[in-house]
C-alpha cells in the first residue's frame, strides 16, 4: 500500500462521515489558496512511522482542522474536530486501515493569521 493510497483512504473515510462538508481537504501540507481566507481546511499529514510487521504497518498520522480567518463559530470547528476523533474510536475501519487510535486529546493553536487549528494525532494499523 502506497502512502498516496493511505491518504486517499483517510480522505474517503472523512467523506463517508460527512466531515469534509464545508472544508477544503488537503494531504501532506496545508496550502492556503489565494482568496480562501474565510474557508476552513482539513489537512491529512503523516506524523512519523511505526514498526512494520509481516502483514501490517503501524504509522502515525494527524488531521488538522483549521477554521477560517477570524471565523465567527470556533465552537463548530472544534466540535467537528471532536466528532472526527470520536469516530476514530467508534467507526474506524476502511479497506486498508484496520485501526485508527487517537493519541491524547485535541491540541488547539491560534495562528498569526487569526485561524484556529485543532490537531488530532492518531496511530493507524494498515494492512499491507
Coordinates of C-alpha atoms in Angstrom, one line a residue:
X1 CA 0.0 0.0 0.0
X2 CA 1.5 3.3 -1.1
X3 CA 1.4 6.5 1.1
X4 CA -0.9 8.1 -1.5
X5 CA -3.3 5.2 -1.1
X6 CA -3.4 5.7 2.6
X7 CA -4.1 9.4 2.2
X8 CA -6.9 8.6 -0.2
X9 CA -8.3 6.0 2.2
X10 CA -8.3 8.6 5.0
X11 CA -10.0 11.2 2.7
X12 CA -12.7 8.7 1.7
X13 CA -13.2 7.9 5.4
X14 CA -13.7 11.6 6.2
X15 CA -16.1 11.9 3.3
X16 CA -18.1 8.8 4.3
X17 CA -18.9 10.5 7.6
X18 CA -19.6 13.9 6.0
X19 CA -16.7 15.6 7.8
X20 CA -15.4 17.2 4.6
X21 CA -18.6 19.2 4.1
X22 CA -17.7 22.9 4.3
X23 CA -14.0 22.2 4.3
X24 CA -11.2 22.0 1.7
X25 CA -9.4 18.7 2.2
X26 CA -5.7 18.6 1.5
X27 CA -3.0 16.0 2.1
X28 CA 0.6 16.3 3.3
X29 CA 0.8 20.1 3.7
X30 CA -1.6 22.9 4.3
X31 CA -1.5 25.2 1.3
X32 CA -3.8 28.2 1.7
X33 CA -5.1 29.1 -1.7
X34 CA -5.4 32.7 -2.7
X35 CA -8.8 34.2 -1.8
X36 CA -9.8 31.5 0.7
X37 CA -9.0 33.3 3.9
X38 CA -12.5 32.7 5.2
X39 CA -12.6 29.0 4.2
X40 CA -12.0 26.0 6.5
X41 CA -9.5 23.3 5.9
X42 CA -8.9 19.6 6.8
X43 CA -5.3 18.6 6.3
X44 CA -4.1 14.9 6.5
X45 CA -0.4 14.6 7.4
X46 CA 1.9 11.7 8.2
X47 CA 3.2 12.2 11.7
X48 CA 6.0 9.6 11.9
X49 CA 6.4 6.0 11.2
X50 CA 5.9 2.9 13.3
X51 CA 7.0 -0.6 13.3
X52 CA 6.3 -2.6 10.2
X53 CA 5.4 -6.2 10.7
X54 CA 4.8 -9.0 8.2
X55 CA 1.2 -8.2 7.3
X56 CA 0.7 -4.7 8.8
X57 CA 2.3 -1.3 9.3
X58 CA 1.8 0.9 12.3
X59 CA 2.1 4.5 11.2
X60 CA 1.2 7.8 12.8
X61 CA -0.9 10.5 11.2
X62 CA -2.7 13.7 12.2
X63 CA -5.6 15.6 10.9
X64 CA -5.5 19.3 11.2
X65 CA -8.9 21.0 11.4
X66 CA -8.4 24.7 10.6
X67 CA -11.0 27.5 11.0
X68 CA -11.4 30.3 8.5
X69 CA -9.6 33.5 9.4
X70 CA -11.5 35.4 12.1
X71 CA -14.1 32.6 12.0
X72 CA -17.3 33.5 13.8
X73 CA -18.1 30.0 15.0
X74 CA -15.0 28.4 16.6
X75 CA -17.2 26.1 18.6
X76 CA -18.5 24.5 15.4
X77 CA -14.9 23.9 14.2
X78 CA -13.8 22.4 17.5
X79 CA -16.9 20.2 17.6
X80 CA -16.0 18.9 14.1
X81 CA -12.5 18.0 15.4
X82 CA -14.0 16.2 18.4
X83 CA -16.5 14.3 16.1
X84 CA -13.6 13.1 13.9
X85 CA -11.7 11.9 17.0
X86 CA -14.8 10.1 18.4
X87 CA -15.5 8.4 15.0
X88 CA -11.9 7.1 15.0
X89 CA -12.8 5.3 18.2
X90 CA -16.2 4.1 17.1
X91 CA -16.1 3.6 13.3
X92 CA -12.6 3.5 12.1
X93 CA -12.3 0.8 9.5
X94 CA -11.6 1.3 5.8
X95 CA -10.5 -1.1 3.0
X96 CA -6.9 -1.0 4.2
X97 CA -6.9 0.7 7.6
X98 CA -7.7 -1.8 10.4
X99 CA -7.5 0.6 13.2
X100 CA -7.3 4.4 14.0
X101 CA -6.4 5.1 17.6
X102 CA -6.4 8.7 18.8
X103 CA -3.3 9.7 20.8
X104 CA -4.1 12.1 23.6
X105 CA -6.6 14.9 23.3
X106 CA -7.0 17.6 20.7
X107 CA -4.4 20.3 20.7
X108 CA -5.6 23.8 19.9
X109 CA -3.4 26.6 18.4
X110 CA -4.2 30.1 17.2
X111 CA -2.3 31.1 14.1
X112 CA -0.9 34.6 13.4
X113 CA -3.4 34.9 10.6
X114 CA -6.4 34.6 13.0
X115 CA -7.2 30.9 12.3
X116 CA -7.7 28.2 14.9
X117 CA -6.0 24.9 14.4
X118 CA -7.2 21.7 16.1
X119 CA -4.7 18.8 15.9
X120 CA -5.9 15.2 16.1
X121 CA -3.0 12.8 16.3
X122 CA -3.6 9.1 15.9
X123 CA -1.9 5.8 15.2
X124 CA -3.1 3.5 12.3
X125 CA -2.7 -0.1 11.7
X126 CA -2.6 -0.6 8.0
X127 CA -3.0 -3.9 6.1
X128 CA -0.1 -4.3 3.7

